[in-house]
CSV table of C-alpha atoms and ligand atoms in Angstrom, one decimal:
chain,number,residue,atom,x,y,z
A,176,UNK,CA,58.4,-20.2,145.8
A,177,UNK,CA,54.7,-21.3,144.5
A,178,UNK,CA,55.3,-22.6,140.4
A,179,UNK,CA,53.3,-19.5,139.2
A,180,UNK,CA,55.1,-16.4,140.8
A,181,UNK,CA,57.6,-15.6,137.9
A,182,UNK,CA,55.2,-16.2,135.2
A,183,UNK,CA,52.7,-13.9,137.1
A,184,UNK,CA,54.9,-11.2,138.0
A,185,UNK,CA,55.9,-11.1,134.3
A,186,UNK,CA,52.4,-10.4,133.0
A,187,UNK,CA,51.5,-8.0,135.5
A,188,UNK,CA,54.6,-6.1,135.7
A,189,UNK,CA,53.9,-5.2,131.8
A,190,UNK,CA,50.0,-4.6,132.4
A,191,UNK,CA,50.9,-2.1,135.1
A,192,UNK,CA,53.5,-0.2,133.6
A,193,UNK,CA,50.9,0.0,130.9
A,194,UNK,CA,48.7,1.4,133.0
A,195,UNK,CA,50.6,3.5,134.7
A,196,UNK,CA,52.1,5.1,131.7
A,197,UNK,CA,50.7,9.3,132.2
A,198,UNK,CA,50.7,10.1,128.6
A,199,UNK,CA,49.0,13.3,128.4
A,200,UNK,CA,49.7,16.8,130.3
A,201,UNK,CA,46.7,18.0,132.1
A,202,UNK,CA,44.6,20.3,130.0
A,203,UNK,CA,43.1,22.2,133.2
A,204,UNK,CA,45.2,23.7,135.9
A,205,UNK,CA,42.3,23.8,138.2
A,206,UNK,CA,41.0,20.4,140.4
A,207,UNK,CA,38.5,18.0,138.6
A,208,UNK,CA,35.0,18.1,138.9
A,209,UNK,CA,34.9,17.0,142.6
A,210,UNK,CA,32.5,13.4,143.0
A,211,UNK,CA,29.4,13.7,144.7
A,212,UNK,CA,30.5,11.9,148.0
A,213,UNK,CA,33.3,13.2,150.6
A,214,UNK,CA,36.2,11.4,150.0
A,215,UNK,CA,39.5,10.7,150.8
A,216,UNK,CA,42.5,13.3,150.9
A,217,UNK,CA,46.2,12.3,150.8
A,218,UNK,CA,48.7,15.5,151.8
A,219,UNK,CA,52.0,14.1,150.8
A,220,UNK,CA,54.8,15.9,153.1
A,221,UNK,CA,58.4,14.7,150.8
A,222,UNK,CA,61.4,15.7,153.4
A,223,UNK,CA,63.1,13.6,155.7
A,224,UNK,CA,65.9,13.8,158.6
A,225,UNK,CA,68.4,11.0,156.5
A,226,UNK,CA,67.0,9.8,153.0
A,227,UNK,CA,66.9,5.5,153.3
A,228,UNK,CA,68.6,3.6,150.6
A,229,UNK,CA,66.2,1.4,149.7
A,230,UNK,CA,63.4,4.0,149.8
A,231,UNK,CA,61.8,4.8,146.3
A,232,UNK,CA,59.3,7.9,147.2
A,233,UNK,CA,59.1,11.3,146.2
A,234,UNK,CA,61.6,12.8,149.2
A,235,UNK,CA,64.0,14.9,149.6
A,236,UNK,CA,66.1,16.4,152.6
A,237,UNK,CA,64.4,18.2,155.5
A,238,UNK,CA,65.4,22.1,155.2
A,239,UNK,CA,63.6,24.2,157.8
A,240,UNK,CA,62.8,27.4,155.4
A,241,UNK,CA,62.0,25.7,152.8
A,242,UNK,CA,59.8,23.2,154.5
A,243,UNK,CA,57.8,26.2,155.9
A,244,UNK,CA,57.4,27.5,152.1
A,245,UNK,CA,55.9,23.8,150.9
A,246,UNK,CA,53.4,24.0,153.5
A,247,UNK,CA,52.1,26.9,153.2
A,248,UNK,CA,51.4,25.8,149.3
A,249,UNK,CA,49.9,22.5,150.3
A,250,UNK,CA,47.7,24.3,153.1
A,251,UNK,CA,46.4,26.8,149.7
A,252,UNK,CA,46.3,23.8,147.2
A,253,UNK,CA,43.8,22.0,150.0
A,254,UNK,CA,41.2,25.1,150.2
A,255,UNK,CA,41.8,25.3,146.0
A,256,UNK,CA,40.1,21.8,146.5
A,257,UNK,CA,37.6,22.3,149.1
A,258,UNK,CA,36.3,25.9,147.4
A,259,UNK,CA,36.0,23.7,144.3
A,260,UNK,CA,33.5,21.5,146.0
A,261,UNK,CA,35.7,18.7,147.2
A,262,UNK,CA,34.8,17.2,150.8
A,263,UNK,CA,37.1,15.3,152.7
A,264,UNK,CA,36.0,12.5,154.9
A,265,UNK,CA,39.4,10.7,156.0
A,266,UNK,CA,42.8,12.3,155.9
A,267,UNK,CA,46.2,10.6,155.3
A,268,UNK,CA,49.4,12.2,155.7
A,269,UNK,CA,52.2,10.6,154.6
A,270,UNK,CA,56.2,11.6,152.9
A,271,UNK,CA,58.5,11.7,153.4
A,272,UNK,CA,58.0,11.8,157.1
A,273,UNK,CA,55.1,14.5,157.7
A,274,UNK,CA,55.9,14.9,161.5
A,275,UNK,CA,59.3,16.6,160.6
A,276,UNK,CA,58.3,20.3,161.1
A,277,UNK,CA,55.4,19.8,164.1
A,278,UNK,CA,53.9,23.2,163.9
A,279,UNK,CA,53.4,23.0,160.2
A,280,UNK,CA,51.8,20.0,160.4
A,281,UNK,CA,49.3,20.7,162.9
A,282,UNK,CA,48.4,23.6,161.2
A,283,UNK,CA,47.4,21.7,157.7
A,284,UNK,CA,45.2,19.3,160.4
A,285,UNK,CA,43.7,22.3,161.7
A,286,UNK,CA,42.6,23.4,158.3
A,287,UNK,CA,41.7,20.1,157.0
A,288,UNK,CA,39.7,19.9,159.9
A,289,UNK,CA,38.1,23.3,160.3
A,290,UNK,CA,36.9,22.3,156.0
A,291,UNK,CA,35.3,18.9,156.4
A,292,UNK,CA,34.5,16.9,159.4
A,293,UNK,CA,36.6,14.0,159.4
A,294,UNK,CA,36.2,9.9,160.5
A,295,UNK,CA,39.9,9.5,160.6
A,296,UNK,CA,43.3,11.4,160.7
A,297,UNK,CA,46.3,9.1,159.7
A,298,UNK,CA,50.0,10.3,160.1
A,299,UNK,CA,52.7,8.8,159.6
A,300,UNK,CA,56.3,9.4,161.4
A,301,UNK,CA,60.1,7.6,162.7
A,302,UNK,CA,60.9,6.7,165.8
A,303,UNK,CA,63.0,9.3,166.5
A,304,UNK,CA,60.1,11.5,166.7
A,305,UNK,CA,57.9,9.7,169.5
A,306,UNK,CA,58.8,12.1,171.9
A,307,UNK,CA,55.5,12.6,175.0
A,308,UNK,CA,55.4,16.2,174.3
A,309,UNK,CA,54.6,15.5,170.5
A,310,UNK,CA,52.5,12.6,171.0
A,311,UNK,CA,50.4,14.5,172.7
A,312,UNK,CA,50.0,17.2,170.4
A,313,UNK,CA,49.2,14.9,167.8
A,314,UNK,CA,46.7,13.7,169.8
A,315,UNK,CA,44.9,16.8,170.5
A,316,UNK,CA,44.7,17.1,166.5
A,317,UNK,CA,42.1,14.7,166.2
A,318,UNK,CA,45.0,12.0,165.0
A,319,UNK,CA,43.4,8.6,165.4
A,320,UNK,CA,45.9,6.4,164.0
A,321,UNK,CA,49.9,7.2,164.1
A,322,UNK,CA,51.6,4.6,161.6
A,323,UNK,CA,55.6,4.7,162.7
A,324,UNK,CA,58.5,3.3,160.0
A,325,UNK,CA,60.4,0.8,162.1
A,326,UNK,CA,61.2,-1.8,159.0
A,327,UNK,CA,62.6,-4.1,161.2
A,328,UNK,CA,64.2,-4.1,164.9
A,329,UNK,CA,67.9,-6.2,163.8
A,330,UNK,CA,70.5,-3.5,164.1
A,331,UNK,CA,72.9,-5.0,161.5
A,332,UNK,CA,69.6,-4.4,158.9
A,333,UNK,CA,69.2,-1.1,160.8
A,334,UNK,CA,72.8,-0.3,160.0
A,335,UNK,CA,72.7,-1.3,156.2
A,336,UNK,CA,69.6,0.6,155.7
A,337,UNK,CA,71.3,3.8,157.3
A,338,UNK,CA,68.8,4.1,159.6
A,339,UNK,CA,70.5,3.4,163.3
A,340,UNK,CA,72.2,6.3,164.1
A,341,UNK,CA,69.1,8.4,162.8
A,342,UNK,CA,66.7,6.2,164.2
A,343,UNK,CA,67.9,4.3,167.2
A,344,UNK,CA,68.7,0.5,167.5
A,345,UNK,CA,66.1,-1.9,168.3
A,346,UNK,CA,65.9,-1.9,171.7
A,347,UNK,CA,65.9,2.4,171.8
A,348,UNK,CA,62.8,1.8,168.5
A,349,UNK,CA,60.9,-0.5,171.1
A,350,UNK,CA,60.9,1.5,174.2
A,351,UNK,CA,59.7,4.3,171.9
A,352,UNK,CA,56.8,2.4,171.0
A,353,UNK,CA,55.9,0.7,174.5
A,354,UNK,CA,55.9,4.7,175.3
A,355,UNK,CA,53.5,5.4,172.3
A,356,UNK,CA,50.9,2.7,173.0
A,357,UNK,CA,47.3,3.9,174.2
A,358,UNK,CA,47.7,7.1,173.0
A,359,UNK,CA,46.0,7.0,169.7
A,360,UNK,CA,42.9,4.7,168.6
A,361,UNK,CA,45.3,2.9,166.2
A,362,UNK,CA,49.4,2.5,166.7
A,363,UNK,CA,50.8,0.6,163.9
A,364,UNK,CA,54.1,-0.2,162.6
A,365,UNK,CA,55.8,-0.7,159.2
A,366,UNK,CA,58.2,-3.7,159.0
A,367,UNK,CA,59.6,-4.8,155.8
A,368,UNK,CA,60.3,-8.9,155.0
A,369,UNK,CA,62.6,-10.0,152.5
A,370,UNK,CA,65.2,-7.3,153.3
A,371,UNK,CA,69.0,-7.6,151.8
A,372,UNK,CA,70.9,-9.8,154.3
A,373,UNK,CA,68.0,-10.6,156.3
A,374,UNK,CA,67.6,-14.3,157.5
A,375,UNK,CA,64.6,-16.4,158.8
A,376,UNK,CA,65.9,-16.3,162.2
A,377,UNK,CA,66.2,-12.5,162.0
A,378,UNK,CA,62.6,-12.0,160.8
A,379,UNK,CA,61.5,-14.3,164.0
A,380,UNK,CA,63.0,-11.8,166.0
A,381,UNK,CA,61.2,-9.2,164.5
A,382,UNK,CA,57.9,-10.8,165.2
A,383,UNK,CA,58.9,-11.7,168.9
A,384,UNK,CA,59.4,-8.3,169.7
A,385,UNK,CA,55.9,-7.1,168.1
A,386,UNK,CA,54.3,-10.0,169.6
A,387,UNK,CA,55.6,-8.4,173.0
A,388,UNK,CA,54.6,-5.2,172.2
A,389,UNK,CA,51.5,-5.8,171.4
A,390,UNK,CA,50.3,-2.5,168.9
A,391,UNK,CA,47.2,-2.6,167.6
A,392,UNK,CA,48.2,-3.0,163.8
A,393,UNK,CA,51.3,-4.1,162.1
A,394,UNK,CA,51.8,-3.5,158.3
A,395,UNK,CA,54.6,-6.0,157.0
A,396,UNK,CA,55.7,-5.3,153.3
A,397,UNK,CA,58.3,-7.0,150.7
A,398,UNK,CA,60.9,-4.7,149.7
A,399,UNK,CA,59.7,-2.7,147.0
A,400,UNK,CA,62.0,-0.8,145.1
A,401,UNK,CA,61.8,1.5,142.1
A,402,UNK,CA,64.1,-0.2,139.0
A,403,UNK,CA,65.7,3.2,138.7
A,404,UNK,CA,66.5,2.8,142.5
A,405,UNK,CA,67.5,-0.6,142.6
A,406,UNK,CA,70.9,-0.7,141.9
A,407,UNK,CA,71.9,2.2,144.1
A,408,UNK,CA,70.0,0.1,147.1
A,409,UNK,CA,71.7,-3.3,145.9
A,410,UNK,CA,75.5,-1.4,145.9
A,411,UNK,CA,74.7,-0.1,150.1
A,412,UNK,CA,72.6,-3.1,151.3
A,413,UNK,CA,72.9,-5.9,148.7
A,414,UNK,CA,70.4,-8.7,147.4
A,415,UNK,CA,67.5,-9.8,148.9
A,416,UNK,CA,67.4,-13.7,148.5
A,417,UNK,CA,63.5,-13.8,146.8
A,418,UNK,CA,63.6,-17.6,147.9
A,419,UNK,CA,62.7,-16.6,150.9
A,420,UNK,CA,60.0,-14.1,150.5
A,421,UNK,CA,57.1,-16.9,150.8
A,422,UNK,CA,58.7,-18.7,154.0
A,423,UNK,CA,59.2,-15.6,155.0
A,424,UNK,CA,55.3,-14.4,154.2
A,425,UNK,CA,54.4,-18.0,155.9
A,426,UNK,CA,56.2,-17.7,159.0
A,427,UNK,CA,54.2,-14.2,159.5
A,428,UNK,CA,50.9,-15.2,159.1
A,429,UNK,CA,51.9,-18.1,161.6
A,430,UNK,CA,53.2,-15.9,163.9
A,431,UNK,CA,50.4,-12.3,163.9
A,432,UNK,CA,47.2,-14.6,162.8
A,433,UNK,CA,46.4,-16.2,165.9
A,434,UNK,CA,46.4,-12.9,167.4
A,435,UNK,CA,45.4,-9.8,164.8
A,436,UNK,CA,42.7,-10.5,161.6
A,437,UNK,CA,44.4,-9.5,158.3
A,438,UNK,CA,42.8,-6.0,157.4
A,439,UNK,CA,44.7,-6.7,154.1
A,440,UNK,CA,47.2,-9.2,152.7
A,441,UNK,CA,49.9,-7.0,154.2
A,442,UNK,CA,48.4,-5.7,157.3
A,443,UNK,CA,47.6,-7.3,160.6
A,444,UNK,CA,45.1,-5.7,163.3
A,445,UNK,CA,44.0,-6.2,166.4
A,446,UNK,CA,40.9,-4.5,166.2
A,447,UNK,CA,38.0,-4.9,162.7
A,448,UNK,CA,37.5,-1.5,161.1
A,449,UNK,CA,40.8,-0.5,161.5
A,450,UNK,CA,42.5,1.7,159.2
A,451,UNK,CA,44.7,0.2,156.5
A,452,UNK,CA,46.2,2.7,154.5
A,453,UNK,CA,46.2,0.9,151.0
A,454,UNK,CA,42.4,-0.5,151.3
A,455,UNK,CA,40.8,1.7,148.8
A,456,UNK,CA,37.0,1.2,150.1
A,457,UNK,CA,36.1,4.8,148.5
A,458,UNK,CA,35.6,5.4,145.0
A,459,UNK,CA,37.8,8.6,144.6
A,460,UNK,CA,40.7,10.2,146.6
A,461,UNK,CA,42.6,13.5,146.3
A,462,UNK,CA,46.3,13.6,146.2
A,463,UNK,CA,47.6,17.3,147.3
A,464,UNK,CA,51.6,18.4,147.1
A,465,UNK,CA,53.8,17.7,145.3
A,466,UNK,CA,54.2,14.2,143.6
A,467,UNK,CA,51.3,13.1,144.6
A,468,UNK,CA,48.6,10.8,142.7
A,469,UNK,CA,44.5,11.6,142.8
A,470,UNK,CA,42.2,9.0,141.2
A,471,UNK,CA,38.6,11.0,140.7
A,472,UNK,CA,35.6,9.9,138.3
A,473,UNK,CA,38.1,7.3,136.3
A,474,UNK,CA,40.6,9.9,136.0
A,475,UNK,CA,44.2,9.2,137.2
A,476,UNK,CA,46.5,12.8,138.0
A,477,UNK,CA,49.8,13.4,138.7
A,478,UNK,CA,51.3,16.4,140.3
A,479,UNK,CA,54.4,18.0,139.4
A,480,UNK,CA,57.5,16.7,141.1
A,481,UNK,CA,59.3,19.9,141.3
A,482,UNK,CA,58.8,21.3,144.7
A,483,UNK,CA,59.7,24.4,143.2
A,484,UNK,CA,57.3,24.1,140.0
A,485,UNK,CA,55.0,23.1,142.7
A,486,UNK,CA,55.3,26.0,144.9
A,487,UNK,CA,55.0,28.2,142.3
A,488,UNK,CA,52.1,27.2,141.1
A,489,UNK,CA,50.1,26.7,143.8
A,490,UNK,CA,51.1,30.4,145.0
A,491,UNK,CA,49.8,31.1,141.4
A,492,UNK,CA,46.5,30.2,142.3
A,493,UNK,CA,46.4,26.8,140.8
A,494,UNK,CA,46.8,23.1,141.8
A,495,UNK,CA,49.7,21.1,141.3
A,496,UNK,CA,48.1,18.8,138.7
A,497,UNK,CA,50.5,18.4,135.7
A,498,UNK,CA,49.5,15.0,134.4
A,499,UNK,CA,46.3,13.2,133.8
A,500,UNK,CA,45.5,9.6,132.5
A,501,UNK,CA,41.8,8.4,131.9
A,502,UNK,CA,41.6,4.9,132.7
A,503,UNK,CA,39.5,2.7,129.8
A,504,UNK,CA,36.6,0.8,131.8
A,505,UNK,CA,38.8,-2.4,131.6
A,506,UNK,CA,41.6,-0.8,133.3
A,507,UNK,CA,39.1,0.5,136.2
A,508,UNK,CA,37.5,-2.9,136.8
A,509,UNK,CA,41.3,-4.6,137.4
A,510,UNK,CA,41.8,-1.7,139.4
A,511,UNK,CA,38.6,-2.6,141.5
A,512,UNK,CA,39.4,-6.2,141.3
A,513,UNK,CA,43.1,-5.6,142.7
A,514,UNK,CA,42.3,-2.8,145.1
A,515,UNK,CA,39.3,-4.8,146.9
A,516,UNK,CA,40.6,-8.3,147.0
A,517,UNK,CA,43.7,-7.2,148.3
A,518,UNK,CA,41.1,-6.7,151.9
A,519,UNK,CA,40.2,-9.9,151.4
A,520,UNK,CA,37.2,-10.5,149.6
A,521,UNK,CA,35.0,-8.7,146.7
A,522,UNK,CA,31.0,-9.1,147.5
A,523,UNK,CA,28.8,-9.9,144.1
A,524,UNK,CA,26.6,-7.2,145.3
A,525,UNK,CA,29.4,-4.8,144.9
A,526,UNK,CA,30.6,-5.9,141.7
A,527,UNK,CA,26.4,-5.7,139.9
A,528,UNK,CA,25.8,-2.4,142.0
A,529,UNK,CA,29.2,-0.6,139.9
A,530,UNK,CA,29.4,-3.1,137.0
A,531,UNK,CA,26.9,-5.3,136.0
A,532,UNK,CA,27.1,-8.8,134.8
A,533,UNK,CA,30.3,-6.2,132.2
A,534,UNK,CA,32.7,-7.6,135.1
A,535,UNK,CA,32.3,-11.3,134.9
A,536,UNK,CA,32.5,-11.1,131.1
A,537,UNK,CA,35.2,-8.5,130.6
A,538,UNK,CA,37.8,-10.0,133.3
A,539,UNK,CA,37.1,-13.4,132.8
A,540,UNK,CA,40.9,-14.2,131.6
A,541,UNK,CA,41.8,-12.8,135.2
A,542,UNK,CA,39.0,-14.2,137.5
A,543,UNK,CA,39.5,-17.9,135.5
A,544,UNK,CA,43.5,-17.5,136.2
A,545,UNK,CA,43.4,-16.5,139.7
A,546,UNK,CA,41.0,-18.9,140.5
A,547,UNK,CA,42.8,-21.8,138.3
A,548,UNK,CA,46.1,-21.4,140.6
A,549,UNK,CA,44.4,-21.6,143.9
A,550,UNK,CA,44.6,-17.8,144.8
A,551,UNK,CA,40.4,-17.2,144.7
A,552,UNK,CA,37.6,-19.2,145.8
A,553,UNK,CA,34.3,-17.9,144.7
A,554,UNK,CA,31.4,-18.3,147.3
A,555,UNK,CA,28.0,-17.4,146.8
A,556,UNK,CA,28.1,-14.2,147.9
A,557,UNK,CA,31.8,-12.9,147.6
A,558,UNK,CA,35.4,-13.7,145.8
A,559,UNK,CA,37.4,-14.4,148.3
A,560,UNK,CA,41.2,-14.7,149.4
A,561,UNK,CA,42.6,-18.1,150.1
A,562,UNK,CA,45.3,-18.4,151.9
A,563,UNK,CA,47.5,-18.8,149.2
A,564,UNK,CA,46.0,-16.2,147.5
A,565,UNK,CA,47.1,-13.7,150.6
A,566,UNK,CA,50.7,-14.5,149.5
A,567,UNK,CA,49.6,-13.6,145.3
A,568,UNK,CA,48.1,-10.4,146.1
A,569,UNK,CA,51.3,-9.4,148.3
A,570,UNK,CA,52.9,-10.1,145.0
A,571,UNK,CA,50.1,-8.1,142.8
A,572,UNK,CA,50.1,-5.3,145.1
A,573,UNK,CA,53.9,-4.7,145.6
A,574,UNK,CA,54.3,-5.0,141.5
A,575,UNK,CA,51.6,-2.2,141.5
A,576,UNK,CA,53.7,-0.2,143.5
A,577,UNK,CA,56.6,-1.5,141.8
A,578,UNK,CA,54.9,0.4,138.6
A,579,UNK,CA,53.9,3.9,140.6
A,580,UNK,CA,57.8,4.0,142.2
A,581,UNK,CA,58.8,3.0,138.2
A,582,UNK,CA,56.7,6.5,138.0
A,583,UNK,CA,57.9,8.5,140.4
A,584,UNK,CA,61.7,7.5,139.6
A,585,UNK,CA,60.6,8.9,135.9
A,586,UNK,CA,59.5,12.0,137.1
A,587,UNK,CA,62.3,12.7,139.6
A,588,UNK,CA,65.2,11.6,136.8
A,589,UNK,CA,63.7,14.9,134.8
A,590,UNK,CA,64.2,17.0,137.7
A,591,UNK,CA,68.0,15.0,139.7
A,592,UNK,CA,69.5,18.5,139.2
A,593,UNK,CA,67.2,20.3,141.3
A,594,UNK,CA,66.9,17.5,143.9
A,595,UNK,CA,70.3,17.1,144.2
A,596,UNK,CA,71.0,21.1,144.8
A,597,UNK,CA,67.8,21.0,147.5
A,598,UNK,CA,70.0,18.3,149.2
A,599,UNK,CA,72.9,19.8,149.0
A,600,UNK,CA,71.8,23.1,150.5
A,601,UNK,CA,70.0,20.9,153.6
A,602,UNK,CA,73.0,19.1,154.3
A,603,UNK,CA,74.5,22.7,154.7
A,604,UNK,CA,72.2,23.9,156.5
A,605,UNK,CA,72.1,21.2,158.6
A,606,UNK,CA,75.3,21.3,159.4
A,607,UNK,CA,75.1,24.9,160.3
A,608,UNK,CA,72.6,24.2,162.6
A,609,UNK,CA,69.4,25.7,160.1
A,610,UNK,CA,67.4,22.5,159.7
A,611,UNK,CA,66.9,21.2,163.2
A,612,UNK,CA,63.5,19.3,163.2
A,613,UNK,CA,60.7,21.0,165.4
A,614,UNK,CA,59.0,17.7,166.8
B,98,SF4,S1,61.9,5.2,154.2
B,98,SF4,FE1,60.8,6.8,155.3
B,98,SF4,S2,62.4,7.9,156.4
B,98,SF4,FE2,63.5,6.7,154.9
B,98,SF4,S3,63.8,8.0,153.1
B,98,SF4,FE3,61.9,6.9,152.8
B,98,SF4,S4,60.3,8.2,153.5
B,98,SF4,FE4,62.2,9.0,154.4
């Protein structure tokens, strides 16, 4: 473990629960002023099959009627947006697991489509669902990059993350996949290092079997789990041993390097230009449904967590919006600083074109640090990444969303009671036979 990683995740942890801290209710219960530019829209879809231990988003069982009732409000909450002059130009779908009701879902593409043309279309999904029929039809939707939740292909880590039976074992995930590849302009995969119980030899199994499968983009994450979640994930899969989360980091760029260019500290592709789903490289984006985030014109926005309160709203006629935060100019230029580095490198061009000569002044404490302990080497023409710095900004960026899932487990402790009656009636109607998925 390099000798600055506790003292750094110290300090950040505070400076992002700072700025993560949504301390006022939104006056307006209409979008913001949309931005000048087309910009990115995030539909969050927050119902899965089985809900993982370890997982700290905004999710809740799959239940069939009531799934069909959320979409219908996220489909109305996107034309709120586009009629109040927003314009879309890449579309991410993620949960939850989005791909749980098909039809639904390829009706909100339509729409999304039929609004604003669109450069990309990003979904993402399990393995259970990677079925020809449906890859297909995702396929005819314009999807150009399908991002499936594998988290790793060891079926004792499987097991302890309640995923096997759901899911498959390894081998069952990797046929799925061989079968998925080619479809789709991008196929990546989410794997998770540093898991509970998982060793060194474990992870290099991991990577042998992507190496043989060859996708076009793997996305490898620490374990990052909400406080409020922790313990619950510690009782059903115990410790991760945070000794190893650097080896472990090591041994991966070792392994995917030689093959895939980092599109990001965290994610590997085979091809440049391809889609990495936490490279912010537009100034705005919209989050729609419920529990989702938006950051427009220096403006952070929360929506309301309550799928009901969301529902009704948005069948109200307004958006889902109940929290706002505007960032201080400070605030926005980390934000820049962490979201752009975190692809690799920030140009000086970039920085004088939004900031001016402000930037080199006002985050001297952080560009002097980061470049003091090796992480930063600064060029003539860009900041960039060393390789050690790769391994700080996984840190950074997992403590970020470290802070958001702090957020989110917030929100959802003021509503357990409701979440824990949707689940309730899900498993019921599960078991009755209501909720099977239409893939
Ligand atoms: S990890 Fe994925 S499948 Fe598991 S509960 Fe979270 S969103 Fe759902």
């Amino acid at each position: 473990m390099p000798w600055f990683e506790r003292p750094l995740l110290a300090v950040v942890h505070r400076a992002y629960a700072r700025a993560m801290r949504f301390a006022e209710e939104a006056r307006a219960l209409q979008p913001p002023p949309a931005p000048a530019a087309p910009c990115q829209l995030y539909l969050h879809v927050p119902f899965c099959e089985v809900l993982c231990p370890f997982c700290s988003f905004h999710r809740v069982r799959h239940h069939a009627p009531k799934t069909r009732r959320y979409f219908d409000a996220l489909r109305r909450e996107i034309v709120l947006y586009h009629e109040a002059g927003f314009r879309f130009r890449d579309l991410y779908v993620g949960g939850g697991t989005p791909t749980v009701d098909a039809d639904e879902l390829l009706e909100t593409l339509a729409l999304v489509r039929g609004l604003s043309p669109l450069h990309t279309i990003s979904i993402e999904t399990n393995p259970n669902h990677l079925q020809p029929a449906a890859l297909a039809r995702w396929r005819d939707a314009g999807v150009t990059r399908l991002s499936v939740g594998v988290q790793s292909f060891d079926d004792g880590l499987l097991e302890r993350m309640a995923r096997r039976t759901k899911y498959g074992g390894g081998a069952q995930i990797a046929e799925r996949l061989a079968g998925a590849r080619g479809i789709f302009p991008t196929l990546n995969v989410d794997m998770i290092f540093n898991l509970p119980g998982q060793t060194l030899p474990m992870l290099e199994h991991d990577l042998d079997r992507l190496l043989e499968l060859d996708v076009d983009q793997v996305s490898f994450y620490p374990l990052m789990t909400a406080r409020s979640a922790r313990s619950k994930m510690e009782r059903s899969m115990g410790v991760a041993d945070a000794r190893l989360r650097h080896p472990m980091y090591e041994r991966i760029l070792e392994r995917l390097l030689p093959r895939y260019r980092a599109a990001s500290a965290w994610c590997f592709s085979r091809s440049a230009g391809a889609f990495d789903e936490y490279i912010i490289d537009q100034d705005d984006y919209v989050g729609a449904g419920s529990g989702a985030f938006s950051y427009v014109g220096g403006t952070m926005y929360s929506t309301t967590f309550s799928l009901e309160h969301y529902c009704r709203r948005v069948e109200g006629g307004a958006s889902g919006i109940t929290q706002q935060r505007l960032l201080g100019e400070r605030e926005r230029m980390r934000y820049d600083f962490l979201m752009r580095l975190f692809g690799g490198e920030l140009r000086h061009a970039d920085i004088r074109r939004r900031w001016g000569r402000a930037f080199y002044l006002r985050l001297a404490p952080e560009l002097a640090a980061m470049r003091a302990i090796g992480a930063t080497r600064h060029d003539a023409d860009a900041i960039r990444l060393t390789r050690l710095g790769m391994y700080c900004w996984v840190l950074l960026m997992a403590e970020f969303f470290n802070a958001v899932n702090d957020v989110r487990g917030q929100m959802r402790e003021h509503i357990q009671a409701e979440l824990d009656a949707w689940n309730e009636e899900a498993c019921l109607a599960a078991e009755a036979g209501v909720g099977t998925p239409r893939t």
